[in-house]
Amino acid sequence: MNIKEIDNTYIAHTYGRFPVHLVTGKGSVACDENGKEYIDLGTGIGVNLFGYCDETWQQAVKEQLGYIQHTSNLYYTGPCANLAKLLCEKTGMKKVFFCNSGAEANECAIKAARRYGQLHKGEGNYYIVTLENSFHGRTLTTLAATGQDHFHELFQPLTPGFVHAKPDDADSVRKLVEEYPCCAIMIECVQGEGGVHALKQEFIDEIKKIAQGHELLVICDEVQTGNGRTGALYSCMHYGLQPDIMTTAKGIGGGLPIGITMLGDKVQDIFKPGDNGSTFGGNPIACAGALANLKRLDDELMESVKAKSDHARARLMACEEVESLDGLGMMIGIKPKKAKNSDIAMKCLEKGVLVLTAGNNMVRLLPALNIDEKTLDKGISILIETLREEA
Ligand SMILES: *Cc1c(COP(=O)(O)O)cnc(C)c1O
């Protein structure tokens, strides 16, 4: 049996995979079992922040592998402490909890918000307003937080306590916080899986006011939007929003599993020893790699992310088969005029370009932040050619 056959036989069918077996990668180019190369504009869903086998990240990981690979959270280790310090310095958040995935980071955010509601607003104030078309993870609780009905149907009953407002509609948020006893509003400033949609500044300004008026925490899910992806360290920074809780994962690990929940002023002391935990949380290898990545996310890099995004967007906007563009920075959502996003992704794959899809028939690009202009340009050219052929 080849790898595809073994996989299909022995791995649960939770993924609809493309018919390609990737074996190696360097920078923004992946290579399959037959030696065919692919320009990767998806980076494993925004995870390979600096591409495949990035040398700086690899160096940090390899070095840590020679010191200590894991110990329990009963003992102190350096990489997680230093990563937490740099995260707080760069974001103004006060404390950090480490786990292993975006969903888990959101679980911790939800726990913190519920605890805050209990302590400061009284029992029963546990509702959290999230948005339609949001995506917050696959655990039962983060699925309940996710504002997409089709994710809810299969696994009833889900965790109670989530209500969904309409994105960019402050009145629908207001209505829900008046109707339900809430503790928090949770948003992705740029919705990812749900359709690569950058929320409007006015909407986020209203969310701030509503949260203030009702003593609600604001939680920003920066799992996909974070770590330089949008041209700012975290996407809430574009909007002048300082959240009470911020979560991230995906790109900061550069390919190793890590989830991060950052706690602001109001909730920094919400957890006591034993209140939450994770065996692998703060793993020295994952944290050493993440720290090396975070150190590189400076103003100069953010400028280059914006410049590359502007260039790619200008080229895509000029294509007559593009209905509209959305997203922010190197989180690019493309709405084709006629073509189906999944057909585009399949045809691009055949032509050697990896792209992602998202809700609302969007084609989604999450290129490596350090992709070189030539490779990006070539990938965009092939995408544009495909959009025309599929029209
Ligand atoms: C991917 C994603 C998650 C879930 O992260 P996992 O690591 O898959 O658990 C949560 N929120 C957002 C916004 C995401 O894009």
Short mmCIF file of C-alpha atoms in Angstrom, two decimals, residues 144-291:
data_model
loop_
_atom_site.label_atom_id
_atom_site.label_comp_id
_atom_site.label_asym_id
_atom_site.label_seq_id
_atom_site.Cartn_x
_atom_site.Cartn_y
_atom_site.Cartn_z
CA ALA A 144 -20.60 25.99 20.76
CA ALA A 145 -18.75 29.33 20.63
CA THR A 146 -18.35 28.98 16.86
CA GLY A 147 -21.20 30.83 15.14
CA GLN A 148 -21.85 28.36 12.32
CA ASP A 149 -24.91 26.12 12.61
CA HIS A 150 -23.56 23.30 10.46
CA PHE A 151 -20.82 22.66 13.05
CA HIS A 152 -23.43 22.38 15.80
CA GLU A 153 -25.77 19.79 14.38
CA LEU A 154 -23.62 16.66 14.69
CA PHE A 155 -22.66 16.74 18.33
CA GLN A 156 -25.64 17.83 20.38
CA PRO A 157 -25.85 18.75 23.18
CA LEU A 158 -23.08 21.35 23.11
CA THR A 159 -21.87 23.41 26.05
CA PRO A 160 -24.53 26.00 26.88
CA GLY A 161 -23.82 29.71 27.30
CA PHE A 162 -23.10 31.04 23.81
CA VAL A 163 -25.23 33.39 21.72
CA HIS A 164 -24.33 34.63 18.27
CA ALA A 165 -24.62 38.20 16.99
CA LYS A 166 -24.33 39.43 13.43
CA PRO A 167 -20.87 40.67 12.39
CA ASP A 168 -20.71 44.43 11.79
CA ASP A 169 -24.14 44.87 13.43
CA ALA A 170 -23.72 46.52 16.84
CA ASP A 171 -27.47 46.48 17.48
CA SER A 172 -27.56 42.70 17.30
CA VAL A 173 -24.76 42.57 19.92
CA ARG A 174 -26.59 45.10 22.09
CA LYS A 175 -29.81 43.11 21.90
CA LEU A 176 -28.10 39.91 23.06
CA VAL A 177 -26.22 41.46 25.99
CA GLU A 178 -29.47 43.00 27.18
CA GLU A 179 -31.36 39.73 26.84
CA TYR A 180 -28.77 37.31 28.31
CA PRO A 181 -26.69 37.53 31.51
CA CYS A 182 -23.24 37.83 29.89
CA CYS A 183 -19.61 37.93 30.96
CA ALA A 184 -17.84 38.56 27.64
CA ILE A 185 -17.89 39.30 23.93
CA MET A 186 -15.55 37.17 21.84
CA ILE A 187 -14.42 38.09 18.32
CA GLU A 188 -11.89 37.45 15.59
CA CYS A 189 -11.09 40.97 14.31
CA VAL A 190 -10.62 39.31 10.94
CA GLN A 191 -12.83 36.25 10.65
CA GLY A 192 -10.84 33.37 9.17
CA GLU A 193 -12.50 30.04 8.37
CA GLY A 194 -15.90 31.73 8.21
CA GLY A 195 -15.01 33.80 5.14
CA VAL A 196 -11.86 35.95 5.61
CA HIS A 197 -13.80 39.02 6.68
CA ALA A 198 -12.17 42.04 8.34
CA LEU A 199 -14.66 43.52 10.80
CA LYS A 200 -15.45 47.22 10.40
CA GLN A 201 -13.68 49.73 12.63
CA GLU A 202 -17.00 51.30 13.68
CA PHE A 203 -18.31 47.90 14.77
CA ILE A 204 -15.27 47.25 16.95
CA ASP A 205 -15.57 50.74 18.43
CA GLU A 206 -19.18 49.92 19.35
CA ILE A 207 -18.14 46.58 20.86
CA LYS A 208 -15.74 48.46 23.14
CA LYS A 209 -18.57 50.74 24.28
CA ILE A 210 -21.04 47.90 24.80
CA ALA A 211 -18.45 45.94 26.80
CA GLN A 212 -17.74 48.97 28.97
CA GLY A 213 -21.40 49.73 29.54
CA HIS A 214 -22.23 46.17 30.56
CA GLU A 215 -19.01 45.26 32.41
CA LEU A 216 -18.12 42.63 29.84
CA LEU A 217 -14.71 41.31 28.94
CA VAL A 218 -13.54 41.54 25.35
CA ILE A 219 -11.84 38.36 24.12
CA CYS A 220 -9.87 38.50 20.86
CA ASP A 221 -9.28 35.17 19.16
CA GLU A 222 -5.99 35.83 17.37
CA VAL A 223 -5.30 32.18 16.61
CA GLN A 224 -5.22 32.82 12.85
CA THR A 225 -4.87 36.63 12.72
CA GLY A 226 -2.03 36.86 15.22
CA ASN A 227 1.74 36.89 15.04
CA GLY A 228 2.23 39.31 12.17
CA ARG A 229 -0.23 37.67 9.81
CA THR A 230 -2.22 40.87 9.18
CA GLY A 231 0.72 43.30 9.16
CA ALA A 232 0.44 44.08 12.88
CA LEU A 233 1.68 41.85 15.69
CA TYR A 234 -1.96 41.11 16.61
CA SER A 235 -4.89 42.18 14.45
CA CYS A 236 -6.66 44.00 17.33
CA MET A 237 -3.76 46.48 17.20
CA HIS A 238 -4.98 47.70 13.80
CA TYR A 239 -8.26 48.63 15.48
CA GLY A 240 -6.84 50.25 18.62
CA LEU A 241 -8.48 47.52 20.67
CA GLN A 242 -6.80 46.33 23.88
CA PRO A 243 -8.63 43.10 24.73
CA ASP A 244 -9.03 41.73 28.25
CA ILE A 245 -8.14 38.27 27.00
CA MET A 246 -6.29 37.35 23.82
CA THR A 247 -5.65 33.88 22.44
CA THR A 248 -3.22 32.74 19.80
CA ALA A 249 -1.75 29.53 18.34
CA LYS A 250 -1.10 28.50 14.70
CA GLY A 251 1.75 30.70 13.36
CA ILE A 252 3.62 31.49 16.54
CA GLY A 253 4.71 27.85 16.90
CA GLY A 254 6.04 27.78 13.34
CA GLY A 255 4.94 24.13 13.03
CA LEU A 256 5.09 22.83 16.60
CA PRO A 257 1.86 22.67 18.60
CA ILE A 258 1.35 25.57 20.98
CA GLY A 259 -1.66 27.48 22.28
CA ILE A 260 -1.46 30.72 24.24
CA THR A 261 -4.02 32.56 26.36
CA MET A 262 -2.97 36.06 27.39
CA LEU A 263 -4.74 37.62 30.36
CA GLY A 264 -5.06 41.38 30.78
CA ASP A 265 -5.41 43.57 33.90
CA LYS A 266 -8.92 42.50 34.87
CA VAL A 267 -8.29 38.76 34.78
CA GLN A 268 -4.58 38.39 35.43
CA ASP A 269 -5.18 36.81 38.84
CA ILE A 270 -8.32 34.89 37.97
CA PHE A 271 -6.65 31.46 38.14
CA LYS A 272 -5.16 29.94 41.30
CA PRO A 273 -2.84 26.89 41.36
CA GLY A 274 -4.81 23.86 40.14
CA ASP A 275 -7.55 25.88 38.40
CA ASN A 276 -6.29 25.04 34.91
CA GLY A 277 -3.45 23.05 33.44
CA SER A 278 -1.95 21.14 30.55
CA THR A 279 0.68 18.39 30.55
CA PHE A 280 2.39 19.69 27.43
CA GLY A 281 1.58 23.35 28.08
CA GLY A 282 4.74 25.46 27.96
CA ASN A 283 6.73 22.66 26.32
CA PRO A 284 10.36 23.85 26.08
CA ILE A 285 10.83 22.83 22.42
CA ALA A 286 7.62 24.48 21.19
CA CYS A 287 8.31 27.59 23.28
CA ALA A 288 11.94 27.92 22.14
CA GLY A 289 10.76 27.90 18.51
CA ALA A 290 7.91 30.31 19.27
CA LEU A 291 10.26 32.70 21.07
#
